[in-house]
Amino acid sequence: MNRSPARGVDVVKHVGIAAVAVAIVVIVSPGIGTQPISVIEAWRHWPDDSSAVHHIAFDLRLPRAVTALVAGATLALAGGVFQTLFRNPLATPYTLGIASAGSLGALIGLKMGLAGTLLGLPQYSWCALLTSAMVVGLIFLLAGTTYRLSGNALVLAGVTIGLFCGAMMMFVTYVSDVRETFAIVRWMMGSLEKYGYGEITGIIGPLIVSWTVLIACAGRLNQFEMGDELAASRGVNLFRLHLATIGFASLATACIVSVCGPIGFVGLIVPHAARLVIGRDHRVLLPAVALWGAVFLVVCDWFSVLAPVWAGRWTGMESTAAPLPIGVVTALVGAPLFLVLLGRSRRVE
């Protein structure tokens, strides 16, 4: 497998197009919602922070879109790294049980009635971060040795811990009352409903560091994909590569889960689709995957907001329903799309 230096034309073509797509969804997002506000009208009210249009477009819709951009980019990037690292096309950001651990922590926080904020994040989000960090440490402890980490051992440890956390979540739900159960179930479906940028600001620092480290490992991931022996012969320290990529991908995933809840399929579908179109050079693939993951989740969020409105128009009834949970929409869109991509990849092979 030849890994020639990434050509500038490839970077401009694939990453540039994805960046333009991100810019388009950012511009359009203030005009997407249940209230009929055009994109032009929304941006015309940008300087007037006292108007109702500004409040709807830039205090409600744009923060929601930014949250979707950050979450989609993170989950897609982590998914692409894990699929390469574990040599498993079904690997996702949640393979190591991070989502289950974060969900368990958040559920415990909700059960305890932690409704305040700390450093811009809800207290239950800190519970999610804490349990996710504990699980990452436990996975390294169980699956690693001083000198070597086994990918299969990591996956098995993650699956086991995920099953345990799932059982504990069912127990917490079982002992909760109706109000607590509703809050728990709603959180587990994923949510992008944000007012302002406080929660994203609270996690953006660790996310930027994680994005930088993962993309910086792209060249070594190219070598790793050729095989352990060849990568080692070319100077790749496999232990450090596993430690850096798994550690920072898990950290980024934990941050997103703590704020948005578990959102599936983004880290599975986007890397698959990108590999079919872009190829397997991670120096181009990883930045493009992050950008297209951001676009994918924003578009899914548009659908979650507009679907109840469309349903009301089709039935002739005015819809007052809340937006669909984003985790439900990504599953509805992602499952059939993944089957299509799977069939196409088989034909390519």
PDB file of C-alpha atoms in Angstrom, residues 29 59 68 97 117 125 145 154 156 177 184 209 245 275 310 315 323 339:
ATOM      1  CA  SER A  29     -28.702  27.702  10.348  1.00  0.00           C
ATOM      2  CA  ASP A  59     -29.395  33.035  20.955  1.00  0.00           C
ATOM      3  CA  ALA A  68     -24.006  20.218  16.409  1.00  0.00           C
ATOM      4  CA  GLY A  97     -17.913   2.027  26.607  1.00  0.00           C
ATOM      5  CA  THR A 117     -23.691  24.641  36.986  1.00  0.00           C
ATOM      6  CA  SER A 125     -22.230  16.807  32.962  1.00  0.00           C
ATOM      7  CA  THR A 145       0.611  -3.821  29.957  1.00  0.00           C
ATOM      8  CA  LEU A 154      -9.365  -2.984  24.523  1.00  0.00           C
ATOM      9  CA  LEU A 156     -13.418  -6.681  24.831  1.00  0.00           C
ATOM     10  CA  ASP A 177     -39.959   8.168  39.815  1.00  0.00           C
ATOM     11  CA  ILE A 184     -33.252  10.164  32.136  1.00  0.00           C
ATOM     12  CA  VAL A 209      -6.205  19.707  22.113  1.00  0.00           C
ATOM     13  CA  THR A 245      -5.034   8.234  19.969  1.00  0.00           C
ATOM     14  CA  ARG A 275     -13.109   6.449   2.857  1.00  0.00           C
ATOM     15  CA  TRP A 310     -43.791  19.132   8.006  1.00  0.00           C
ATOM     16  CA  THR A 315     -52.009  16.463   8.239  1.00  0.00           C
ATOM     17  CA  PRO A 323     -38.040  18.778  17.970  1.00  0.00           C
ATOM     18  CA  LEU A 339     -26.612  -0.323   4.571  1.00  0.00           C
TER      19      LEU A 339
END
